[in-house]
Amino acid sequence: MGLTRDFFIKLSENETLNTAAKKYGLALGAHKVVAGTDIETTIESIRALNAKNISATVDNLGEFVFSKEEATAAKNNILEMIQAIYDTGVDAHMSIKLTQIGLDVDPEFCYENVREILMKAYECGNMHVNMDTEDYSHTVQTFEMLDRLKGEFKNVGTVIQAYLFRASEEIDKYQDVRLRLVKGAYKEDASIAYQSKEEIDANYIKIIEQRLLNAKAMTSIATHDHNIIDHVKKFIAQHNLNKDLIEFQMLYGFRSELQVEIANSGYNFCTYVPYGQDWYGYFMRRLAERPQNLQLVYKSVATP
Ligand code: FAD
């Protein structure tokens, strides 16, 4: 968690750079980790994954949404993508970010947008919709949204970030909700979150085990960390757990060979497929997580 991480997280939060990047298409090597800029290309990328026994959770990229017009445009794009998934029959569901559909504009307006998305997804084959978690203040609002929606909709779930002290409580509270478990991608204060890799990894293992022993709904273990994955596989075998209710997830373009290997060894595998013009913040957070990902940038500069 050093300087490099802070540097790229700062870059990811820079609104001017986010806006500027939209004009340049997928630059700096982002095409390796973003599946497409439009729905058609993205559906083709999902088909290619499905052919490898991998399902997809699809994310319409977008940050810094501060007007109802932008939020409505994003919501409409998500509705279109849900329809396209249904029409083409690809094996995929949606991931959404509440800030993209108006959380910072007006929480009630955002709530109505989420309801519309969930209703549409329900009509399209009871498709699952995952609400991604973001930085802490938005994460708190995401859980409030889940509490309002989970009685009415069974096709909604969210993400637990292991770096937060409160993660274990959330695991207990949402046993019957489909959950994705991650380490956590943002920079959070030491008063609410573990800071060192060792502490985060230990809490990640702790909440995964806690969840897998008590889950009454699907659990997605979303990590590129082979040590964690190996540990989880052993845990599943030791406790004879039902693999149908567990899947591994990784991001599009990362450790692709390992993704296929896991998918072909008797585990459910789902790839997180981001698409759209607004790739910059997402891309910078990936560089923050793993400076080696800078190779994507070097390669794109060396090979035009
Ligand atoms: P790291 O801690 O980054 O890496 C651990 C070790 O794994 C490394 O030391 C290395 O040995 C190995 N490794 C990692 N990456 C690679 C690679 N590319 N190639 C080779 N070896 C590698 N965060 C949120 O806050 N909210 C979300 O909603 C959210 N959704 C996510 C959805 C998915 C599908 C995934 C995969 C991640 C999501 N994240 C989310 C991000 C997550 O919180 C982490 O920031 C991110 O996954 C990095 O942590 P890691 O567990 O992959 O492993």
CSV table of C-alpha atoms and ligand atoms in Angstrom, one decimal:
chain,number,residue,atom,x,y,z
A,1,MET,CA,0.0,0.0,0.0
A,2,GLY,CA,2.7,2.5,-0.9
A,3,LEU,CA,3.2,5.7,-2.8
A,4,THR,CA,2.4,4.1,-6.2
A,5,ARG,CA,-1.1,3.0,-5.0
A,6,ASP,CA,-1.9,6.4,-3.6
A,7,PHE,CA,-0.6,8.1,-6.8
A,8,PHE,CA,-2.8,6.0,-9.1
A,9,ILE,CA,-5.9,6.3,-6.8
A,10,LYS,CA,-5.4,10.1,-6.9
A,11,LEU,CA,-5.3,9.9,-10.7
A,12,SER,CA,-8.4,7.7,-10.8
A,13,GLU,CA,-10.2,10.5,-8.8
A,14,ASN,CA,-9.2,13.3,-11.2
A,15,GLU,CA,-12.4,14.4,-12.9
A,16,THR,CA,-10.6,16.5,-15.6
A,17,LEU,CA,-8.5,13.5,-16.6
A,18,ASN,CA,-11.6,11.2,-16.6
A,19,THR,CA,-13.4,13.6,-18.9
A,20,ALA,CA,-10.5,14.1,-21.2
A,21,ALA,CA,-9.9,10.3,-21.5
A,22,LYS,CA,-13.4,9.7,-22.9
A,23,LYS,CA,-12.4,11.6,-26.1
A,24,TYR,CA,-9.5,9.3,-26.9
A,25,GLY,CA,-11.3,5.9,-27.0
A,26,LEU,CA,-9.5,3.0,-25.3
A,27,ALA,CA,-5.9,4.4,-24.9
A,28,LEU,CA,-2.9,3.4,-22.8
A,29,GLY,CA,-3.5,-0.3,-23.2
A,30,ALA,CA,-7.0,-0.1,-21.7
A,31,HIS,CA,-8.4,-2.2,-24.6
A,32,LYS,CA,-6.8,-5.2,-22.9
A,33,VAL,CA,-8.9,-4.9,-19.8
A,34,VAL,CA,-12.1,-3.2,-21.2
A,35,ALA,CA,-14.2,-5.5,-23.3
A,36,GLY,CA,-15.6,-2.9,-25.7
A,37,THR,CA,-17.0,0.6,-26.0
A,38,ASP,CA,-20.4,-0.4,-27.2
A,39,ILE,CA,-23.0,-3.1,-26.5
A,40,GLU,CA,-22.5,-5.1,-29.7
A,41,THR,CA,-18.7,-5.6,-29.3
A,42,THR,CA,-19.2,-6.3,-25.6
A,43,ILE,CA,-21.7,-9.1,-26.4
A,44,GLU,CA,-19.1,-10.6,-28.7
A,45,SER,CA,-16.5,-10.6,-25.9
A,46,ILE,CA,-19.0,-12.3,-23.6
A,47,ARG,CA,-19.7,-14.9,-26.2
A,48,ALA,CA,-16.0,-15.7,-26.4
A,49,LEU,CA,-15.9,-16.1,-22.6
A,50,ASN,CA,-19.0,-18.3,-22.6
A,51,ALA,CA,-17.3,-20.6,-25.2
A,52,LYS,CA,-14.6,-21.2,-22.6
A,53,ASN,CA,-17.2,-22.2,-19.9
A,54,ILE,CA,-17.1,-18.7,-18.3
A,55,SER,CA,-20.1,-16.6,-17.5
A,56,ALA,CA,-19.9,-12.8,-17.2
A,57,THR,CA,-21.0,-9.9,-14.9
A,58,VAL,CA,-21.2,-6.8,-17.1
A,59,ASP,CA,-20.4,-3.3,-16.0
A,60,ASN,CA,-21.2,-0.1,-17.9
A,61,LEU,CA,-18.2,2.1,-17.0
A,62,GLY,CA,-19.0,5.6,-15.7
A,63,GLU,CA,-17.9,7.9,-12.9
A,64,PHE,CA,-18.4,11.5,-11.8
A,65,VAL,CA,-22.1,11.6,-12.6
A,66,PHE,CA,-23.5,14.8,-11.1
A,67,SER,CA,-26.6,15.5,-13.3
A,68,LYS,CA,-29.9,13.7,-13.8
A,69,GLU,CA,-29.3,13.7,-17.5
A,70,GLU,CA,-26.1,11.8,-17.2
A,71,ALA,CA,-27.5,9.4,-14.7
A,72,THR,CA,-30.6,8.7,-16.9
A,73,ALA,CA,-28.4,8.1,-19.9
A,74,ALA,CA,-26.3,5.6,-17.9
A,75,LYS,CA,-29.5,3.9,-16.7
A,76,ASN,CA,-30.9,3.6,-20.2
A,77,ASN,CA,-27.6,2.1,-21.4
A,78,ILE,CA,-27.8,-0.5,-18.6
A,79,LEU,CA,-31.4,-1.3,-19.5
A,80,GLU,CA,-30.3,-1.7,-23.1
A,81,MET,CA,-27.5,-4.0,-22.1
A,82,ILE,CA,-29.9,-6.2,-20.0
A,83,GLN,CA,-32.2,-6.5,-23.0
A,84,ALA,CA,-29.2,-7.4,-25.3
A,85,ILE,CA,-28.1,-10.1,-22.8
A,86,TYR,CA,-31.6,-11.5,-22.8
A,87,ASP,CA,-32.1,-11.3,-26.6
A,88,THR,CA,-28.8,-12.9,-27.4
A,89,GLY,CA,-29.0,-15.5,-24.7
A,90,VAL,CA,-25.4,-15.1,-23.5
A,91,ASP,CA,-24.6,-16.3,-20.0
A,92,ALA,CA,-24.3,-13.0,-18.2
A,93,HIS,CA,-25.8,-10.7,-15.5
A,94,MET,CA,-25.2,-7.0,-14.6
A,95,SER,CA,-23.0,-5.2,-12.2
A,96,ILE,CA,-24.0,-1.5,-11.5
A,97,LYS,CA,-22.4,1.4,-9.6
A,98,LEU,CA,-24.9,3.5,-7.8
A,99,THR,CA,-22.9,6.7,-8.3
A,100,GLN,CA,-23.3,6.2,-12.0
A,101,ILE,CA,-27.1,6.2,-11.8
A,102,GLY,CA,-27.5,9.3,-9.6
A,103,LEU,CA,-26.5,8.5,-6.0
A,104,ASP,CA,-24.7,11.8,-5.7
A,105,VAL,CA,-27.5,13.7,-7.5
A,106,ASP,CA,-30.4,12.6,-5.3
A,107,PRO,CA,-30.6,9.3,-3.4
A,108,GLU,CA,-34.4,8.9,-4.1
A,109,PHE,CA,-33.9,9.4,-7.8
A,110,CYS,CA,-31.1,6.8,-7.7
A,111,TYR,CA,-33.4,4.4,-5.8
A,112,GLU,CA,-36.1,4.7,-8.5
A,113,ASN,CA,-33.4,4.0,-11.1
A,114,VAL,CA,-32.2,0.9,-9.3
A,115,ARG,CA,-35.8,-0.3,-9.0
A,116,GLU,CA,-36.3,0.2,-12.8
A,117,ILE,CA,-33.1,-1.8,-13.5
A,118,LEU,CA,-34.1,-4.6,-11.1
A,119,MET,CA,-37.6,-4.8,-12.6
A,120,LYS,CA,-36.2,-4.9,-16.1
A,121,ALA,CA,-33.7,-7.6,-15.1
A,122,TYR,CA,-36.4,-9.6,-13.4
A,123,GLU,CA,-38.5,-9.5,-16.6
A,124,CYS,CA,-35.5,-10.6,-18.6
A,125,GLY,CA,-35.2,-14.1,-17.1
A,126,ASN,CA,-34.9,-13.0,-13.5
A,127,MET,CA,-31.3,-11.8,-14.2
A,128,HIS,CA,-29.2,-11.0,-11.2
A,129,VAL,CA,-28.0,-7.4,-10.6
A,130,ASN,CA,-25.0,-6.8,-8.4
A,131,MET,CA,-24.5,-3.4,-6.8
A,132,ASP,CA,-20.8,-2.8,-6.7
A,133,THR,CA,-19.4,-1.1,-3.6
A,134,GLU,CA,-17.3,2.0,-4.0
A,135,ASP,CA,-15.5,4.3,-1.5
A,136,TYR,CA,-16.7,4.1,2.1
A,137,SER,CA,-19.5,6.8,2.1
A,138,HIS,CA,-21.0,5.4,-1.0
A,139,THR,CA,-20.6,1.9,0.3
A,140,VAL,CA,-22.7,2.8,3.4
A,141,GLN,CA,-25.4,4.2,1.1
A,142,THR,CA,-25.2,1.0,-1.1
A,143,PHE,CA,-26.0,-1.1,1.9
A,144,GLU,CA,-28.9,1.2,2.9
A,145,MET,CA,-30.2,0.7,-0.7
A,146,LEU,CA,-29.9,-3.0,-0.4
A,147,ASP,CA,-31.9,-3.0,2.9
A,148,ARG,CA,-34.7,-1.1,1.1
A,149,LEU,CA,-34.7,-3.4,-2.0
A,150,LYS,CA,-34.1,-6.9,-0.8
A,151,GLY,CA,-37.6,-7.5,0.5
A,152,GLU,CA,-39.1,-6.6,-2.9
A,153,PHE,CA,-36.4,-8.1,-5.2
A,154,LYS,CA,-34.6,-11.5,-5.0
A,155,ASN,CA,-32.3,-10.6,-7.9
A,156,VAL,CA,-30.2,-8.0,-6.1
A,157,GLY,CA,-26.9,-8.4,-4.3
A,158,THR,CA,-23.8,-6.5,-3.4
A,159,VAL,CA,-20.1,-6.6,-2.5
A,160,ILE,CA,-18.4,-7.0,0.8
A,161,GLN,CA,-14.9,-5.3,1.1
A,162,ALA,CA,-12.7,-7.3,3.4
A,163,TYR,CA,-10.6,-4.2,4.3
A,164,LEU,CA,-13.5,-2.8,6.2
A,165,PHE,CA,-13.7,-3.6,9.9
A,166,ARG,CA,-17.5,-4.0,9.5
A,167,ALA,CA,-17.2,-6.8,6.8
A,168,SER,CA,-17.8,-9.7,9.2
A,169,GLU,CA,-21.0,-8.2,10.6
A,170,GLU,CA,-22.3,-7.7,7.0
A,171,ILE,CA,-21.5,-11.3,6.2
A,172,ASP,CA,-23.8,-12.4,9.1
A,173,LYS,CA,-26.5,-9.9,8.2
A,174,TYR,CA,-26.8,-10.9,4.5
A,175,GLN,CA,-26.6,-14.7,4.6
A,176,ASP,CA,-29.6,-15.0,2.2
A,177,VAL,CA,-28.4,-12.4,-0.3
A,178,ARG,CA,-26.1,-13.2,-3.2
A,179,LEU,CA,-22.7,-11.6,-2.4
A,180,ARG,CA,-19.4,-10.9,-4.0
A,181,LEU,CA,-16.4,-10.9,-1.6
A,182,VAL,CA,-13.4,-8.8,-2.4
A,183,LYS,CA,-10.3,-7.3,-0.6
A,184,GLY,CA,-11.4,-3.7,-1.4
A,185,ALA,CA,-10.1,-1.3,-4.1
A,186,TYR,CA,-10.3,2.2,-2.5
A,187,LYS,CA,-8.1,4.1,0.0
A,188,GLU,CA,-9.9,4.1,3.3
A,189,ASP,CA,-9.1,5.6,6.7
A,190,ALA,CA,-7.3,3.6,9.4
A,191,SER,CA,-10.3,4.3,11.7
A,192,ILE,CA,-12.6,2.1,9.6
A,193,ALA,CA,-10.3,-0.2,7.5
A,194,TYR,CA,-7.3,-2.5,7.8
A,195,GLN,CA,-4.3,-0.9,6.0
A,196,SER,CA,-1.6,-3.6,5.6
A,197,LYS,CA,-1.8,-6.4,3.0
A,198,GLU,CA,-1.3,-9.0,5.8
A,199,GLU,CA,-4.3,-7.8,7.8
A,200,ILE,CA,-6.5,-7.4,4.7
A,201,ASP,CA,-5.6,-10.9,3.4
A,202,ALA,CA,-6.3,-12.4,6.9
A,203,ASN,CA,-9.7,-10.7,7.2
A,204,TYR,CA,-10.5,-11.8,3.6
A,205,ILE,CA,-9.9,-15.4,4.5
A,206,LYS,CA,-11.9,-15.0,7.7
A,207,ILE,CA,-15.0,-13.6,6.0
A,208,ILE,CA,-14.8,-16.1,3.1
A,209,GLU,CA,-14.8,-19.0,5.5
A,210,GLN,CA,-17.6,-17.4,7.6
A,211,ARG,CA,-19.7,-16.9,4.5
A,212,LEU,CA,-19.2,-20.2,2.9
A,213,LEU,CA,-20.2,-22.1,6.1
A,214,ASN,CA,-23.5,-20.1,6.5
A,215,ALA,CA,-24.5,-18.9,3.0
A,216,LYS,CA,-28.0,-19.4,1.8
A,217,ALA,CA,-27.3,-17.8,-1.6
A,218,MET,CA,-24.6,-17.7,-4.2
A,219,THR,CA,-21.1,-16.5,-3.1
A,220,SER,CA,-18.6,-15.0,-5.6
A,221,ILE,CA,-15.0,-15.0,-4.5
A,222,ALA,CA,-13.5,-12.2,-6.6
A,223,THR,CA,-9.7,-12.2,-6.5
A,224,HIS,CA,-6.7,-12.7,-8.7
A,225,ASP,CA,-4.7,-14.0,-5.7
A,226,HIS,CA,-3.8,-17.7,-6.4
A,227,ASN,CA,-2.9,-18.2,-2.7
A,228,ILE,CA,-6.5,-17.2,-1.6
A,229,ILE,CA,-8.0,-19.3,-4.4
A,230,ASP,CA,-6.0,-22.4,-3.4
A,231,HIS,CA,-7.0,-21.9,0.2
A,232,VAL,CA,-10.7,-21.6,-0.8
A,233,LYS,CA,-10.5,-24.7,-3.0
A,234,LYS,CA,-9.1,-26.7,0.0
A,235,PHE,CA,-11.7,-25.2,2.3
A,236,ILE,CA,-14.5,-26.3,0.0
A,237,ALA,CA,-13.2,-29.8,-0.2
A,238,GLN,CA,-12.5,-30.1,3.6
A,239,HIS,CA,-16.1,-29.0,4.4
A,240,ASN,CA,-17.7,-30.8,1.4
A,241,LEU,CA,-19.4,-27.6,0.4
A,242,ASN,CA,-21.9,-27.3,-2.4
A,243,LYS,CA,-20.0,-25.9,-5.4
A,244,ASP,CA,-23.1,-24.8,-7.2
A,245,LEU,CA,-23.5,-22.0,-4.7
A,246,ILE,CA,-19.9,-20.8,-5.1
A,247,GLU,CA,-18.1,-19.1,-8.0
A,248,PHE,CA,-14.7,-17.5,-8.6
A,249,GLN,CA,-14.5,-14.1,-10.3
A,250,MET,CA,-11.7,-12.1,-11.9
A,251,LEU,CA,-11.6,-9.0,-14.0
A,252,TYR,CA,-11.6,-9.2,-17.8
A,253,GLY,CA,-8.1,-9.4,-19.2
A,254,PHE,CA,-6.3,-10.4,-16.0
A,255,ARG,CA,-4.8,-13.8,-15.5
A,256,SER,CA,-6.9,-15.1,-18.5
A,257,GLU,CA,-5.1,-18.5,-18.5
A,258,LEU,CA,-5.8,-19.1,-14.8
A,259,GLN,CA,-9.5,-18.1,-15.4
A,260,VAL,CA,-9.9,-20.8,-18.0
A,261,GLU,CA,-8.0,-23.3,-15.9
A,262,ILE,CA,-10.4,-22.7,-12.9
A,263,ALA,CA,-13.4,-22.9,-15.2
A,264,ASN,CA,-12.3,-26.2,-16.5
A,265,SER,CA,-11.6,-27.8,-13.2
A,266,GLY,CA,-15.1,-28.1,-11.8
A,267,TYR,CA,-15.7,-24.7,-10.4
A,268,ASN,CA,-18.1,-22.0,-11.6
A,269,PHE,CA,-16.2,-19.1,-13.0
A,270,CYS,CA,-17.5,-15.6,-13.9
A,271,THR,CA,-15.5,-12.7,-15.5
A,272,TYR,CA,-16.2,-9.1,-14.7
A,273,VAL,CA,-16.6,-7.5,-18.1
A,274,PRO,CA,-16.4,-3.7,-18.1
A,275,TYR,CA,-17.4,-1.8,-21.2
A,276,GLY,CA,-18.0,1.8,-22.4
A,277,GLN,CA,-16.2,5.1,-23.1
A,278,ASP,CA,-15.5,5.9,-19.5
A,279,TRP,CA,-12.6,3.6,-18.9
A,280,TYR,CA,-10.1,5.9,-17.2
A,281,GLY,CA,-10.9,5.7,-13.5
A,282,TYR,CA,-11.4,1.9,-13.7
A,283,PHE,CA,-8.0,1.6,-15.5
A,284,MET,CA,-6.2,3.8,-12.9
A,285,ARG,CA,-7.6,1.7,-10.0
A,286,ARG,CA,-6.2,-1.4,-11.7
A,287,LEU,CA,-2.7,0.2,-11.9
A,288,ALA,CA,-3.1,1.2,-8.2
A,289,GLU,CA,-3.7,-2.4,-7.2
A,290,ARG,CA,-0.8,-3.8,-9.0
A,291,PRO,CA,2.0,-1.7,-10.4
A,292,GLN,CA,3.0,-4.6,-12.7
A,293,ASN,CA,-0.2,-3.8,-14.6
A,294,LEU,CA,1.8,-0.8,-15.9
A,295,GLN,CA,3.1,-3.3,-18.4
A,296,LEU,CA,-0.2,-2.9,-20.3
A,297,VAL,CA,0.7,0.8,-20.7
A,298,TYR,CA,4.3,0.2,-21.7
A,299,LYS,CA,3.2,-2.4,-24.3
A,300,SER,CA,0.6,-0.1,-25.7
A,301,VAL,CA,3.1,2.7,-26.1
A,302,ALA,CA,5.7,0.4,-27.6
A,303,THR,CA,3.2,-1.1,-30.0
A,304,PRO,CA,0.9,1.5,-31.5
B,1,FAD,P1,-4.0,-8.6,-4.9
B,1,FAD,O1,-3.9,-8.4,-3.4
B,1,FAD,O2,-3.9,-7.4,-5.8
B,1,FAD,O3,-2.8,-9.6,-5.4
B,1,FAD,C1,-2.4,-10.6,-4.5
B,1,FAD,C2,-1.4,-11.5,-5.3
B,1,FAD,O4,-2.0,-12.1,-6.4
B,1,FAD,C3,-0.3,-10.7,-5.9
B,1,FAD,O5,0.7,-10.4,-5.0
B,1,FAD,C4,0.2,-11.6,-7.0
B,1,FAD,O6,1.0,-12.7,-6.5
B,1,FAD,C5,-1.1,-12.2,-7.5
B,1,FAD,N1,-1.7,-11.4,-8.6
B,1,FAD,C6,-2.7,-10.5,-8.5
B,1,FAD,N2,-3.0,-10.0,-9.8
B,1,FAD,C7,-2.2,-10.7,-10.6
B,1,FAD,C8,-2.0,-10.6,-12.0
B,1,FAD,N3,-2.7,-9.8,-12.8
B,1,FAD,N4,-1.1,-11.5,-12.6
B,1,FAD,C9,-0.4,-12.3,-11.8
B,1,FAD,N5,-0.5,-12.4,-10.5
B,1,FAD,C10,-1.4,-11.6,-9.9
B,1,FAD,N6,-13.4,-3.7,-5.2
B,1,FAD,C11,-14.3,-2.9,-4.5
B,1,FAD,O7,-13.9,-2.1,-3.7
B,1,FAD,N7,-15.6,-3.0,-4.9
B,1,FAD,C12,-16.1,-3.9,-5.8
B,1,FAD,O8,-17.3,-3.9,-6.1
B,1,FAD,C13,-15.1,-4.7,-6.5
B,1,FAD,N8,-15.5,-5.6,-7.4
B,1,FAD,C14,-14.6,-6.5,-8.0
B,1,FAD,C15,-15.0,-7.5,-8.8
B,1,FAD,C16,-14.1,-8.4,-9.3
B,1,FAD,C17,-14.5,-9.5,-10.2
B,1,FAD,C18,-12.7,-8.4,-8.9
B,1,FAD,C19,-11.7,-9.4,-9.3
B,1,FAD,C20,-12.3,-7.4,-8.0
B,1,FAD,C21,-13.2,-6.4,-7.6
B,1,FAD,N9,-12.8,-5.4,-6.7
B,1,FAD,C22,-13.8,-4.6,-6.1
B,1,FAD,C23,-11.4,-5.1,-6.5
B,1,FAD,C24,-10.8,-5.8,-5.3
B,1,FAD,O9,-11.3,-5.2,-4.1
B,1,FAD,C25,-9.3,-5.7,-5.3
B,1,FAD,O10,-8.9,-4.4,-5.2
B,1,FAD,C26,-8.6,-6.3,-6.5
B,1,FAD,O11,-9.2,-7.5,-6.9
B,1,FAD,C27,-7.1,-6.6,-6.2
B,1,FAD,O12,-7.0,-7.6,-5.2
B,1,FAD,P2,-6.8,-9.2,-5.5
B,1,FAD,O13,-7.6,-9.9,-4.5
B,1,FAD,O14,-7.1,-9.4,-6.9
B,1,FAD,O15,-5.3,-9.5,-5.2
